[in-house]
């Protein structure tokens, strides 16, 4: 089963990705988490990614694509995976298509969490206090929202046209949203 979870920064993708992945017995692969791990370990990838992350910009496609290619080739991702935070650009969509078709599989579904913009900003500011993330200052939050609208929102139409998009209301309690996600993915068959 090959799934993607999308939504603007602060929509609660990471939390929900963990629940969905556990439910389907597949790994949740978060590009943001992989970048953050590399930043904290001070790897060359982390040093490069940090410049972009701190500014609220996207890490270049070449860097991100290679990282995802390596990650989904690992054994635990062979039966399937849930991507959280990838793809984020049209170029990444194409790369992912190539990676998946190369293995003879298909993308089963793309879920997008829809949320209220004001609610998002307050969630992100709250998270900034709890986690102390360098990319959660108010200016950077605003920039991340802009970049999402410019570069990532168009992907929703791409997947809608393919007939694999599931839109899920991301507002409310975590458990409520998880329930909606499970219902939206109920009929997705394994490939
Ligand atoms: P996230 O935790 O998913 O919000 O990601 C945090 C940051 O990592 C983003 O603001 C980007 O700088 C970078 N990042 C994560 N995923 C991608 C991606 N698919 N393409 C480019 N940059 C990414």
mmCIF file of C-alpha atoms and ligand atoms in Angstrom:
data_model
loop_
_atom_site.group_PDB
_atom_site.id
_atom_site.type_symbol
_atom_site.label_atom_id
_atom_site.label_comp_id
_atom_site.label_asym_id
_atom_site.label_seq_id
_atom_site.Cartn_x
_atom_site.Cartn_y
_atom_site.Cartn_z
ATOM 1 C CA UNK A 1 0.000 0.000 0.000
ATOM 2 C CA UNK A 2 1.469 3.311 -1.087
ATOM 3 C CA UNK A 3 -0.073 6.412 0.416
ATOM 4 C CA UNK A 4 0.611 10.119 0.700
ATOM 5 C CA UNK A 5 -0.662 12.508 3.346
ATOM 6 C CA UNK A 6 -0.780 16.174 2.405
ATOM 7 C CA UNK A 7 -1.903 19.395 4.001
ATOM 8 C CA UNK A 8 -0.561 22.827 4.896
ATOM 9 C CA UNK A 9 2.100 23.238 7.601
ATOM 10 C CA UNK A 10 0.420 22.721 10.963
ATOM 11 C CA UNK A 11 -2.463 20.605 9.654
ATOM 12 C CA UNK A 12 -1.410 17.754 11.944
ATOM 13 C CA UNK A 13 0.034 15.522 9.208
ATOM 14 C CA UNK A 14 2.817 14.045 11.325
ATOM 15 C CA UNK A 15 0.569 12.904 14.149
ATOM 16 C CA UNK A 16 -2.010 11.439 11.790
ATOM 17 C CA UNK A 17 0.663 9.818 9.620
ATOM 18 C CA UNK A 18 1.838 7.802 12.621
ATOM 19 C CA UNK A 19 -1.696 6.528 13.283
ATOM 20 C CA UNK A 20 -2.399 5.608 9.663
ATOM 21 C CA UNK A 21 0.961 3.899 9.194
ATOM 22 C CA UNK A 22 0.461 1.841 12.337
ATOM 23 C CA UNK A 23 -3.049 0.868 11.244
ATOM 24 C CA UNK A 24 -1.831 -0.398 7.865
ATOM 25 C CA UNK A 25 1.460 -1.829 9.136
ATOM 26 C CA UNK A 26 3.615 0.338 6.885
ATOM 27 C CA UNK A 27 6.332 2.865 7.770
ATOM 28 C CA UNK A 28 5.480 6.563 7.921
ATOM 29 C CA UNK A 29 8.224 8.385 6.064
ATOM 30 C CA UNK A 30 8.478 12.063 6.943
ATOM 31 C CA UNK A 31 10.989 14.033 4.886
ATOM 32 C CA UNK A 32 10.876 16.817 7.501
ATOM 33 C CA UNK A 33 11.843 14.294 10.220
ATOM 34 C CA UNK A 34 14.676 12.880 8.125
ATOM 35 C CA UNK A 35 15.992 16.391 7.480
ATOM 36 C CA UNK A 36 15.719 17.294 11.174
ATOM 37 C CA UNK A 37 17.584 14.128 12.165
ATOM 38 C CA UNK A 38 20.374 15.010 9.756
ATOM 39 C CA UNK A 39 20.493 18.558 11.080
ATOM 40 C CA UNK A 40 20.846 17.366 14.663
ATOM 41 C CA UNK A 41 23.513 14.839 13.685
ATOM 42 C CA UNK A 42 25.382 17.505 11.713
ATOM 43 C CA UNK A 43 25.629 15.415 8.528
ATOM 44 C CA UNK A 44 26.481 17.172 5.199
ATOM 45 C CA UNK A 45 22.826 16.695 4.172
ATOM 46 C CA UNK A 46 21.737 18.319 7.425
ATOM 47 C CA UNK A 47 24.070 21.275 6.962
ATOM 48 C CA UNK A 48 22.700 21.869 3.467
ATOM 49 C CA UNK A 49 19.036 21.381 4.436
ATOM 50 C CA UNK A 50 19.187 23.639 7.496
ATOM 51 C CA UNK A 51 19.745 26.794 5.428
ATOM 52 C CA UNK A 52 16.461 26.249 3.636
ATOM 53 C CA UNK A 53 14.474 24.942 6.579
ATOM 54 C CA UNK A 54 15.352 27.880 8.819
ATOM 55 C CA UNK A 55 14.103 30.262 6.135
ATOM 56 C CA UNK A 56 10.865 28.339 5.535
ATOM 57 C CA UNK A 57 11.956 27.440 2.004
ATOM 58 C CA UNK A 58 11.982 24.028 0.367
ATOM 59 C CA UNK A 59 15.182 22.032 0.212
ATOM 60 C CA UNK A 60 16.137 21.640 -3.497
ATOM 61 C CA UNK A 61 14.348 18.838 -5.343
ATOM 62 C CA UNK A 62 17.557 16.988 -6.315
ATOM 63 C CA UNK A 63 18.566 16.665 -2.671
ATOM 64 C CA UNK A 64 15.100 15.681 -1.446
ATOM 65 C CA UNK A 65 14.413 13.224 -4.271
ATOM 66 C CA UNK A 66 17.646 11.307 -3.707
ATOM 67 C CA UNK A 67 16.933 11.071 -0.004
ATOM 68 C CA UNK A 68 13.422 9.667 -0.605
ATOM 69 C CA UNK A 69 14.677 7.272 -3.271
ATOM 70 C CA UNK A 70 17.131 5.780 -0.750
ATOM 71 C CA UNK A 71 14.580 5.639 2.033
ATOM 72 C CA UNK A 72 11.839 3.850 0.115
ATOM 73 C CA UNK A 73 14.349 1.303 -1.160
ATOM 74 C CA UNK A 74 14.890 0.090 2.417
ATOM 75 C CA UNK A 75 13.458 -3.298 3.360
ATOM 76 C CA UNK A 76 10.710 -2.043 5.664
ATOM 77 C CA UNK A 77 9.250 0.074 2.840
ATOM 78 C CA UNK A 78 9.058 -2.775 0.319
ATOM 79 C CA UNK A 79 5.452 -3.745 1.243
ATOM 80 C CA UNK A 80 4.434 -0.098 1.156
ATOM 81 C CA UNK A 81 4.760 3.250 2.869
ATOM 82 C CA UNK A 82 3.009 6.429 3.841
ATOM 83 C CA UNK A 83 4.782 9.587 2.728
ATOM 84 C CA UNK A 84 4.367 12.612 4.967
ATOM 85 C CA UNK A 85 5.652 15.875 3.498
ATOM 86 C CA UNK A 86 6.626 14.468 0.114
ATOM 87 C CA UNK A 87 6.022 15.201 -2.715
ATOM 88 C CA UNK A 88 5.787 18.971 -2.309
ATOM 89 C CA UNK A 89 6.571 20.157 -5.841
ATOM 90 C CA UNK A 90 5.470 19.065 -9.305
ATOM 91 C CA UNK A 91 9.024 17.884 -10.010
ATOM 92 C CA UNK A 92 8.837 15.674 -6.907
ATOM 93 C CA UNK A 93 5.528 14.219 -8.129
ATOM 94 C CA UNK A 94 7.244 13.120 -11.327
ATOM 95 C CA UNK A 95 10.199 11.657 -9.482
ATOM 96 C CA UNK A 96 7.945 9.736 -7.136
ATOM 97 C CA UNK A 97 5.932 8.365 -10.064
ATOM 98 C CA UNK A 98 9.162 7.080 -11.584
ATOM 99 C CA UNK A 99 10.338 5.559 -8.301
ATOM 100 C CA UNK A 100 7.047 3.731 -7.740
ATOM 101 C CA UNK A 101 6.503 2.519 -11.293
ATOM 102 C CA UNK A 102 10.062 1.206 -11.280
ATOM 103 C CA UNK A 103 8.991 -1.262 -8.579
ATOM 104 C CA UNK A 104 5.865 -2.271 -10.540
ATOM 105 C CA UNK A 105 3.485 -0.719 -8.014
ATOM 106 C CA UNK A 106 1.047 2.186 -7.973
ATOM 107 C CA UNK A 107 0.142 5.009 -5.682
ATOM 108 C CA UNK A 108 -3.072 3.892 -3.957
ATOM 109 C CA UNK A 109 -4.366 7.110 -2.432
ATOM 110 C CA UNK A 110 -3.476 10.673 -1.494
ATOM 111 C CA UNK A 111 -5.221 12.129 1.530
ATOM 112 C CA UNK A 112 -5.299 15.853 2.042
ATOM 113 C CA UNK A 113 -6.158 17.351 5.409
ATOM 114 C CA UNK A 114 -8.205 20.512 5.041
ATOM 115 C CA UNK A 115 -7.924 23.029 7.868
ATOM 116 C CA UNK A 116 -8.769 26.579 8.790
ATOM 117 C CA UNK A 117 -5.878 29.006 8.153
ATOM 118 C CA UNK A 118 -6.181 30.892 11.491
ATOM 119 C CA UNK A 119 -6.313 27.636 13.393
ATOM 120 C CA UNK A 120 -3.108 26.537 11.675
ATOM 121 C CA UNK A 121 -1.123 29.574 12.701
ATOM 122 C CA UNK A 122 -2.164 29.246 16.327
ATOM 123 C CA UNK A 123 -1.248 25.533 16.307
ATOM 124 C CA UNK A 124 2.166 26.314 14.866
ATOM 125 C CA UNK A 125 2.873 29.048 17.384
ATOM 126 C CA UNK A 126 1.890 26.669 20.168
ATOM 127 C CA UNK A 127 4.180 23.968 18.751
ATOM 128 C CA UNK A 128 7.016 26.503 18.554
ATOM 129 C CA UNK A 129 6.773 26.976 22.309
ATOM 130 C CA UNK A 130 6.641 23.258 23.075
ATOM 131 C CA UNK A 131 9.287 22.010 20.640
ATOM 132 C CA UNK A 132 11.411 25.115 20.104
ATOM 133 C CA UNK A 133 11.682 24.475 16.368
ATOM 134 C CA UNK A 134 13.842 27.074 14.590
ATOM 135 C CA UNK A 135 11.372 27.157 11.673
ATOM 136 C CA UNK A 136 8.370 28.015 13.845
ATOM 137 C CA UNK A 137 8.894 31.771 14.266
ATOM 138 C CA UNK A 138 6.030 33.914 13.011
ATOM 139 C CA UNK A 139 7.821 35.173 9.867
ATOM 140 C CA UNK A 140 8.973 31.713 8.924
ATOM 141 C CA UNK A 141 5.507 30.284 9.538
ATOM 142 C CA UNK A 142 4.069 32.866 7.160
ATOM 143 C CA UNK A 143 6.698 32.069 4.538
ATOM 144 C CA UNK A 144 6.036 28.338 4.863
ATOM 145 C CA UNK A 145 2.336 28.944 4.249
ATOM 146 C CA UNK A 146 3.146 30.987 1.129
ATOM 147 C CA UNK A 147 5.522 28.369 -0.221
ATOM 148 C CA UNK A 148 2.881 25.685 0.394
ATOM 149 C CA UNK A 149 0.236 27.702 -1.475
ATOM 150 C CA UNK A 150 2.563 28.409 -4.399
ATOM 151 C CA UNK A 151 4.337 25.109 -4.808
ATOM 152 C CA UNK A 152 2.358 22.367 -3.102
ATOM 153 C CA UNK A 153 -1.332 23.248 -3.377
ATOM 154 C CA UNK A 154 -1.263 22.668 -7.168
ATOM 155 C CA UNK A 155 -0.458 19.013 -6.461
ATOM 156 C CA UNK A 156 -3.950 18.533 -5.049
ATOM 157 C CA UNK A 157 -5.453 19.028 -8.515
ATOM 158 C CA UNK A 158 -2.946 16.651 -10.065
ATOM 159 C CA UNK A 159 -4.000 13.843 -7.747
ATOM 160 C CA UNK A 160 -7.685 14.776 -7.997
ATOM 161 C CA UNK A 161 -7.485 14.403 -11.764
ATOM 162 C CA UNK A 162 -5.963 10.958 -11.287
ATOM 163 C CA UNK A 163 -8.969 9.996 -9.159
ATOM 164 C CA UNK A 164 -6.921 9.011 -6.099
ATOM 165 C CA UNK A 165 -7.478 12.098 -3.918
ATOM 166 C CA UNK A 166 -9.364 11.831 -0.612
ATOM 167 C CA UNK A 167 -10.136 15.116 1.135
ATOM 168 C CA UNK A 168 -10.514 14.872 4.886
ATOM 169 C CA UNK A 169 -11.587 17.548 7.349
ATOM 170 C CA UNK A 170 -8.550 18.087 9.584
ATOM 171 C CA UNK A 171 -10.322 20.225 12.192
ATOM 172 C CA UNK A 172 -11.197 18.912 15.634
ATOM 173 C CA UNK A 173 -9.688 16.446 18.086
ATOM 174 C CA UNK A 174 -6.832 14.221 16.933
ATOM 175 C CA UNK A 175 -8.884 11.041 17.454
ATOM 176 C CA UNK A 176 -11.813 12.468 15.496
ATOM 177 C CA UNK A 177 -9.571 13.290 12.543
ATOM 178 C CA UNK A 178 -7.945 9.848 12.741
ATOM 179 C CA UNK A 179 -11.413 8.289 12.545
ATOM 180 C CA UNK A 180 -12.234 10.320 9.444
ATOM 181 C CA UNK A 181 -8.957 9.306 7.845
ATOM 182 C CA UNK A 182 -9.567 5.607 8.475
ATOM 183 C CA UNK A 183 -13.053 5.952 6.986
ATOM 184 C CA UNK A 184 -11.671 7.775 3.940
ATOM 185 C CA UNK A 185 -9.096 5.043 3.378
ATOM 186 C CA UNK A 186 -11.410 2.167 4.178
ATOM 187 C CA UNK A 187 -11.784 0.927 0.615
ATOM 188 C CA UNK A 188 -8.181 1.368 -0.463
ATOM 189 C CA UNK A 189 -6.935 -1.962 -1.677
ATOM 190 C CA UNK A 190 -3.376 -3.193 -1.366
ATOM 191 C CA UNK A 191 -1.186 -3.061 -4.434
HETATM 192 P P1 LIG B 1 7.892 19.430 7.678
HETATM 193 O O1 LIG B 1 8.290 18.885 8.994
HETATM 194 O O2 LIG B 1 7.299 18.390 6.761
HETATM 195 O O3 LIG B 1 7.048 20.664 7.761
HETATM 196 O O4 LIG B 1 9.255 19.885 6.946
HETATM 197 C C1 LIG B 1 10.112 20.848 7.527
HETATM 198 C C2 LIG B 1 10.990 21.490 6.445
HETATM 199 O O5 LIG B 1 11.785 20.486 5.797
HETATM 200 C C3 LIG B 1 10.236 22.156 5.313
HETATM 201 O O6 LIG B 1 9.813 23.472 5.637
HETATM 202 C C4 LIG B 1 11.289 22.149 4.214
HETATM 203 O O7 LIG B 1 12.300 23.129 4.442
HETATM 204 C C5 LIG B 1 11.938 20.793 4.423
HETATM 205 N N1 LIG B 1 11.222 19.756 3.642
HETATM 206 C C6 LIG B 1 10.511 18.699 4.109
HETATM 207 N N2 LIG B 1 10.005 17.970 3.110
HETATM 208 C C7 LIG B 1 10.401 18.571 1.958
HETATM 209 C C8 LIG B 1 10.181 18.314 0.585
HETATM 210 N N3 LIG B 1 9.432 17.278 0.189
HETATM 211 N N4 LIG B 1 10.767 19.151 -0.306
HETATM 212 C C9 LIG B 1 11.522 20.176 0.070
HETATM 213 N N5 LIG B 1 11.747 20.505 1.345
HETATM 214 C C10 LIG B 1 11.192 19.708 2.295
#
